[in-house]
GROMACS .gro file of C-alpha atoms in nm:
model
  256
    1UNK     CA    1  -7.589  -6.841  -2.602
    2UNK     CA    2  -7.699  -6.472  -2.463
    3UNK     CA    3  -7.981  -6.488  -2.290
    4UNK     CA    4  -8.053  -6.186  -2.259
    5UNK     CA    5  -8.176  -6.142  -1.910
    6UNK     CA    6  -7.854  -6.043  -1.718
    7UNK     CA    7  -7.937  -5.750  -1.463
    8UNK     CA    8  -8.345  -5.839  -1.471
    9UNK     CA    9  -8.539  -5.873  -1.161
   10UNK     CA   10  -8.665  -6.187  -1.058
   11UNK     CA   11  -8.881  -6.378  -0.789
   12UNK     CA   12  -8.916  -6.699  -0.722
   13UNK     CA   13  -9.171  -6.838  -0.489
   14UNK     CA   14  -9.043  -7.131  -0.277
   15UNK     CA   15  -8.661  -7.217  -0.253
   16UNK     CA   16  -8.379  -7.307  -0.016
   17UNK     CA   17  -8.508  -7.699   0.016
   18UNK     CA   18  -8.163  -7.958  -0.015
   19UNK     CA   19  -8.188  -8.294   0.102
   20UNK     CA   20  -8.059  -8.323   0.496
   21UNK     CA   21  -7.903  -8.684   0.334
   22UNK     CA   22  -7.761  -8.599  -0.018
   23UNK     CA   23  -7.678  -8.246  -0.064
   24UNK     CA   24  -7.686  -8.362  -0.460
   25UNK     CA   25  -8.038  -8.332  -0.452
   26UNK     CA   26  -8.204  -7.941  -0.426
   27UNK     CA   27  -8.558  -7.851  -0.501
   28UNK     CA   28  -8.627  -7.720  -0.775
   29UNK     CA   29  -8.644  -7.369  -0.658
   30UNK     CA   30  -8.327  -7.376  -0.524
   31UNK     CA   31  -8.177  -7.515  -0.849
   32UNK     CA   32  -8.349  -7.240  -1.009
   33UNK     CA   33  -8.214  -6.954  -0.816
   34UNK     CA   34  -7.889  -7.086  -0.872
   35UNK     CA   35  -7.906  -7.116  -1.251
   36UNK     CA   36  -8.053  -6.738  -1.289
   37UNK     CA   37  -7.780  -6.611  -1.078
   38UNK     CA   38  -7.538  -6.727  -1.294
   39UNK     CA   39  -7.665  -6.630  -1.601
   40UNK     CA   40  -7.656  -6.252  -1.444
   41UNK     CA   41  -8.043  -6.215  -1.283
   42UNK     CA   42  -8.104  -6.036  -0.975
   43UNK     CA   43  -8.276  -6.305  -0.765
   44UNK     CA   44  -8.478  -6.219  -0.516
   45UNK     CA   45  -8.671  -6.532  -0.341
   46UNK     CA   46  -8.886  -6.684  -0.057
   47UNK     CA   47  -8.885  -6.968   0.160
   48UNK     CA   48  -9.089  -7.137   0.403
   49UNK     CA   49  -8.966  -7.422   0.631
   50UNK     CA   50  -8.613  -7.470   0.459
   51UNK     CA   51  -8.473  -7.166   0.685
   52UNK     CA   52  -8.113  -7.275   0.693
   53UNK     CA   53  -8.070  -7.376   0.345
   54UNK     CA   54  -8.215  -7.017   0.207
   55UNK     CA   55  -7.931  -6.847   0.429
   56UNK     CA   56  -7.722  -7.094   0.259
   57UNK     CA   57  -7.831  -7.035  -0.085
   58UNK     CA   58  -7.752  -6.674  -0.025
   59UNK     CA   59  -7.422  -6.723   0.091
   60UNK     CA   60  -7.383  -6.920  -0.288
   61UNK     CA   61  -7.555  -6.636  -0.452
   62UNK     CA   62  -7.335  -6.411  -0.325
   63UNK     CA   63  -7.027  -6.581  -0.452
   64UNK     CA   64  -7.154  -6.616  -0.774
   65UNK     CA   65  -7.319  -6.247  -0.835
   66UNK     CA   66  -7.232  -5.926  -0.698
   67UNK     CA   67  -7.601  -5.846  -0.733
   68UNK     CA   68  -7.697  -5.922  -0.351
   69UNK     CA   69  -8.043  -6.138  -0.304
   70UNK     CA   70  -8.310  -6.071  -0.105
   71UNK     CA   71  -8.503  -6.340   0.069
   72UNK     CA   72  -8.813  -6.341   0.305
   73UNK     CA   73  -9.006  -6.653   0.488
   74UNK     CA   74  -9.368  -6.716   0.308
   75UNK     CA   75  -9.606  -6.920   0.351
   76UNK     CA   76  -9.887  -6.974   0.099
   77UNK     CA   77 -10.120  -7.194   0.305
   78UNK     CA   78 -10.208  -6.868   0.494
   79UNK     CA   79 -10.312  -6.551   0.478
   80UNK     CA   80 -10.039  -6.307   0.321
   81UNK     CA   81  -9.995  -5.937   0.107
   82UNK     CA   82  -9.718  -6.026  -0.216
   83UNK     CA   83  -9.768  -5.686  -0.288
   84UNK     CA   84  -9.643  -5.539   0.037
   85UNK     CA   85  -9.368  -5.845   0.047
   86UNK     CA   86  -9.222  -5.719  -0.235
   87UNK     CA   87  -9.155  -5.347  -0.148
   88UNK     CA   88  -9.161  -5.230  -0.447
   89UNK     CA   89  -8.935  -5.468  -0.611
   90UNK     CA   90  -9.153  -5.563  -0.883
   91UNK     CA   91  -8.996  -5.883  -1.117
   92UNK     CA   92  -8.925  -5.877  -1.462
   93UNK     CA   93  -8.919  -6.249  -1.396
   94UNK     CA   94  -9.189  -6.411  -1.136
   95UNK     CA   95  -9.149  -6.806  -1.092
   96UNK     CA   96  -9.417  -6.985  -0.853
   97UNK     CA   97  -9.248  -7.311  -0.779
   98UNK     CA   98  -9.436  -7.334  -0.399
   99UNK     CA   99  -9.672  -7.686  -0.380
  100UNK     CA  100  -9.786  -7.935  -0.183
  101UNK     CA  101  -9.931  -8.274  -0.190
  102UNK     CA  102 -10.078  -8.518   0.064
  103UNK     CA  103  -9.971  -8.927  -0.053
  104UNK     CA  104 -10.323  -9.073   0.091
  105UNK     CA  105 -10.625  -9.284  -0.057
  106UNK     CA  106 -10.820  -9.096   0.206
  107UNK     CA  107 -10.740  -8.766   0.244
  108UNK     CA  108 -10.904  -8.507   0.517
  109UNK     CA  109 -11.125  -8.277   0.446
  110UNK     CA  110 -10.805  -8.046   0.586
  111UNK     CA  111 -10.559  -8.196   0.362
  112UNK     CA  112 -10.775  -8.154   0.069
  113UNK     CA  113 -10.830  -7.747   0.118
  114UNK     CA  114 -10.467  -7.713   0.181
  115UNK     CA  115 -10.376  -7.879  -0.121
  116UNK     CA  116 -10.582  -7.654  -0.370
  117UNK     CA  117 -10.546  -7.318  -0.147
  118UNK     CA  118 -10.184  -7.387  -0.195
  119UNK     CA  119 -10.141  -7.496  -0.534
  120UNK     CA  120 -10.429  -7.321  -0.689
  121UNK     CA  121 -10.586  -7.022  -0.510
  122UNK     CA  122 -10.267  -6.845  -0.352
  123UNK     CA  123 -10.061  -6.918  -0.678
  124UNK     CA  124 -10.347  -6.755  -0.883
  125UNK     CA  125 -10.396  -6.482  -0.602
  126UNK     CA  126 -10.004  -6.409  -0.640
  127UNK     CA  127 -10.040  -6.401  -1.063
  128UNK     CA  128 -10.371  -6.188  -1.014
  129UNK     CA  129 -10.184  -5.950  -0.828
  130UNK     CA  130  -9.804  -5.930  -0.927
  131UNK     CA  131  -9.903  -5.935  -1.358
  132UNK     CA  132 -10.112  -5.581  -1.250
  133UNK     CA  133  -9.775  -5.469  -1.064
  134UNK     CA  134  -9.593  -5.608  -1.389
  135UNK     CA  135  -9.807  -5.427  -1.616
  136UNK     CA  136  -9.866  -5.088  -1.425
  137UNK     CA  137  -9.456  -5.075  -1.405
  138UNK     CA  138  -9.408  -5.064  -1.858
  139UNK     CA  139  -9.217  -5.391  -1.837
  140UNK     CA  140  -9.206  -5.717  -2.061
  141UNK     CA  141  -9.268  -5.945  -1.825
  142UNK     CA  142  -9.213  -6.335  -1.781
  143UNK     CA  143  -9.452  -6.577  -1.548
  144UNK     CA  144  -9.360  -6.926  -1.505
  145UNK     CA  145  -9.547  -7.165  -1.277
  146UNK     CA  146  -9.438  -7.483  -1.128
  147UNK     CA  147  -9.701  -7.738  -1.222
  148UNK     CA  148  -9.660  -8.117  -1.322
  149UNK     CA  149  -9.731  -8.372  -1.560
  150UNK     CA  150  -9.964  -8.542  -1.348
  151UNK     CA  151 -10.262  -8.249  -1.365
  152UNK     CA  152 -10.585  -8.333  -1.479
  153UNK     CA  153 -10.470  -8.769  -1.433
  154UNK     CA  154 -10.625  -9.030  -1.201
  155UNK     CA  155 -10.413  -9.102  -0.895
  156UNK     CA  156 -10.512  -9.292  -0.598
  157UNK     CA  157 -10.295  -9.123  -0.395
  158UNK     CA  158 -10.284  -8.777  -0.494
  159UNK     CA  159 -10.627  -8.697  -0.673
  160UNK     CA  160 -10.633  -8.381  -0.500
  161UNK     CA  161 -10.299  -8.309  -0.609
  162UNK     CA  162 -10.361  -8.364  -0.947
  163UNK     CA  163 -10.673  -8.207  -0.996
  164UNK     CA  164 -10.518  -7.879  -0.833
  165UNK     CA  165 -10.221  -7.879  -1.105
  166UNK     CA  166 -10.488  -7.920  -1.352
  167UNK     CA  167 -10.704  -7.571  -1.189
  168UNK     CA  168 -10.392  -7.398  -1.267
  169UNK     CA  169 -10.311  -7.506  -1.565
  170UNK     CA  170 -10.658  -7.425  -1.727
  171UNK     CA  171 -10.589  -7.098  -1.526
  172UNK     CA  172 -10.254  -7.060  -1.696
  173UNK     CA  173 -10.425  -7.103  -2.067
  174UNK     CA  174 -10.720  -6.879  -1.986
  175UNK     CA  175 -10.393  -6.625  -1.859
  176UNK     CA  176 -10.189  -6.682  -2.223
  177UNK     CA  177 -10.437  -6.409  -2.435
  178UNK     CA  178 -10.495  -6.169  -2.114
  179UNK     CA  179 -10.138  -6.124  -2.065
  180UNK     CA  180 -10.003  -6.126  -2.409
  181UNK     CA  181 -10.199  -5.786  -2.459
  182UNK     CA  182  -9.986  -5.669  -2.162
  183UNK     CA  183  -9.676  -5.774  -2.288
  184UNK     CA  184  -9.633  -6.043  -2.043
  185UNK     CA  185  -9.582  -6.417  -2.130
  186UNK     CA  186  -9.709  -6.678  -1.860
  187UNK     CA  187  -9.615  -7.068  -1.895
  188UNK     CA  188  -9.685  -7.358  -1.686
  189UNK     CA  189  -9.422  -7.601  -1.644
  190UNK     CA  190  -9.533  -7.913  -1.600
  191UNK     CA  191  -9.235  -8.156  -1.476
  192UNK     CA  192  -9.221  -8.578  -1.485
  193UNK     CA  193  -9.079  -8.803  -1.220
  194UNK     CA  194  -8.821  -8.544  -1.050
  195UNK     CA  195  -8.516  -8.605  -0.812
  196UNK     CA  196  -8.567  -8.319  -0.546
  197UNK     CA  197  -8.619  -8.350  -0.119
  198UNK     CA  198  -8.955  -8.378  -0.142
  199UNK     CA  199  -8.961  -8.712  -0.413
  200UNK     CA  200  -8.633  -8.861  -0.267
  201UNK     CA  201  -8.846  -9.100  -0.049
  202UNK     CA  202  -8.997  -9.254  -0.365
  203UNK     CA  203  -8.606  -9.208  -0.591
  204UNK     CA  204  -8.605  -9.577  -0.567
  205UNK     CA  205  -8.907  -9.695  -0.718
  206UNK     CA  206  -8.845  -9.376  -0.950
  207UNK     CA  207  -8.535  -9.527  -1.081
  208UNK     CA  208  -8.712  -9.873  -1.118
  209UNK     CA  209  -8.969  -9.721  -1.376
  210UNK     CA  210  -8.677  -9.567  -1.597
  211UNK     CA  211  -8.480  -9.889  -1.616
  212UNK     CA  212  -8.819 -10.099  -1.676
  213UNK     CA  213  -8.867  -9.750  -1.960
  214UNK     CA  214  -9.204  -9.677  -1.771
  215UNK     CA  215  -9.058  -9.339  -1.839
  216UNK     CA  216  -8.964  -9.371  -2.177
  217UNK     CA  217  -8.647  -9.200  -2.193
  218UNK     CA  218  -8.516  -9.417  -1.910
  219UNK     CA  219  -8.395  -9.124  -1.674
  220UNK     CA  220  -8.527  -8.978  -1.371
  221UNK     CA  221  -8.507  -8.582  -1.451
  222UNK     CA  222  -8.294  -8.377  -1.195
  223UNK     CA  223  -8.397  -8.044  -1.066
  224UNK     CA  224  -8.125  -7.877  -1.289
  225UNK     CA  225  -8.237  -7.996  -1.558
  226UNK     CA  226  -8.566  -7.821  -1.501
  227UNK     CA  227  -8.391  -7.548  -1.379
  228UNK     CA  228  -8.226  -7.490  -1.716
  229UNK     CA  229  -8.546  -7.527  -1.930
  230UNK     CA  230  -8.663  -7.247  -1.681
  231UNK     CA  231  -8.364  -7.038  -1.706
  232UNK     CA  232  -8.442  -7.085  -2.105
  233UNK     CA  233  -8.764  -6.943  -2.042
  234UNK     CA  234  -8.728  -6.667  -1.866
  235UNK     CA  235  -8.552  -6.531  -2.181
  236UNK     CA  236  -8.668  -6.284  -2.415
  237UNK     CA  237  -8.546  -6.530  -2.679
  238UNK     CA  238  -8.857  -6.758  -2.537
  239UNK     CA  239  -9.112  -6.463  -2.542
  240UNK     CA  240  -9.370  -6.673  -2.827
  241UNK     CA  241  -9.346  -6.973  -2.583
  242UNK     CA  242  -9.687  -6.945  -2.375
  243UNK     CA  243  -9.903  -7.215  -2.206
  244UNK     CA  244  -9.806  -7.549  -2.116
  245UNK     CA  245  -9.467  -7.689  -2.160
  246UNK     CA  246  -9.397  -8.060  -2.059
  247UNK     CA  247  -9.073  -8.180  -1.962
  248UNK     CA  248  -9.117  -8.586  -1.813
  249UNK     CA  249  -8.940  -8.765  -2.046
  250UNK     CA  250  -9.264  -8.864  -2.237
  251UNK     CA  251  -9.396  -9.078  -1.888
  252UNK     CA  252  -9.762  -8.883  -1.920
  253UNK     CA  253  -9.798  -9.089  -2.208
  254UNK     CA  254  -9.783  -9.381  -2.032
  255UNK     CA  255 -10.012  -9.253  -1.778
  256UNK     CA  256 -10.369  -9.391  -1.777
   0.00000   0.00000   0.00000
């Protein structure tokens, strides 16, 4: 299938991450990169503590595209300028997969504003901002944000987490009519139980819930596999797709 995005411009927010102990396992951002750059996008991409493993996902890019990428270190939890980041290189394609979460009962009162500035007010500031660029520039453009299945759900351990994915979700939906008249799509994807660095300290008990069907379709989703339903996405052949898409294997239905 032609996609029908070789030779666009894209961004994606927060890549490089590969598990120090199983190389197997990438972020999701990294997977994503990957999968764009072989389907012919332009990648450009940040990163913020994974250093070593953006220079090494360049070195892959490279190999697979003659279309060079350009990476730069940012970090969302403090005070930065996208527009002056990006130098002009506005994205046909902008994906925001940067987050973080705090695994606590009791989080501080520091945890909890770093939570929501990251996942909510800096991913909205960097919408806000890039969709004008977007816009101003004449092109059809394509937003996809990096949410999760869990928004808007009770969690002992990550409430704040979840109730952040759920501010930008709503965020995302009031977006969907705004944008459309600027002939920009913006979806959030909202992932399940996901093999990546961050989750591989939980993979075990992760596995346990697919084999007991917890998640119902019995498989702990790999970052590729996201990364393809965002490579999908990013298509023109996906423009009427706006607003929430879930991909967890049908586990948020067997969330209280």
């Amino acid at each position: 299938m032609n996609l029908k995005i070789k030779n666009k411009l894209s961004l994606v927010i927060g890549a490089g991450s590969v598990s120090s102990r199983d190389i197997s396992i990438k972020g999701i951002g990294t997977a994503i990169v990957e999968s764009l750059a072989k389907e012919g996008v332009q990648v450009d991409f940040t990163y913020n503590k994974s250093k070593n493993g953006a220079q090494e996902l360049a070195k892959r890019i490279k190999k697979i595209t003659p279309l060079p990428p350009t990476f730069f270190k940012l970090d969302i939890s403090k005070d930065f300028n996208i527009e002056s980041m990006v130098k002009g290189r506005i994205p046909d394609i902008l994906i925001i997969n940067a987050g973080t979460r705090t695994y606590s009962k009791n989080p501080s009162k520091d945890d909890i504003e770093n939570t929501l500035k990251v996942n909510y007010f800096s991913v909205k500031s960097i919408v806000d901002k890039l969709s004008n660029l977007m816009s101003k520039s004449g092109k059809d453009g394509k937003i996809i944000i990096i949410s999760s299945f869990l928004a808007g759900k009770s969690h002992k351990y990550l409430q704040t987490y979840c109730d952040s994915k759920k501010l930008i979700n709503d965020y995302v939906l009031e977006m969907v009519p705004i944008l459309a008249k600027k002939n920009i799509s913006i979806v959030s994807v909202c992932p399940g139980f996901t093999k990546t660095p961050m989750t591989e300290e939980r993979l075990d008990l992760y596995e346990k819930m697919a084999r007991s069907r917890e998640i119902p379709s019995g498989k702990v989703i790999s970052s590729q596999e996201i990364a393809d339903i965002i490579t999908f996405l990013s298509s023109p052949l996906a423009l009427q797709i706006n607003g929430l898409v879930y991909c967890d294997g049908g586990a948020r239905y067997n969330l209280d």
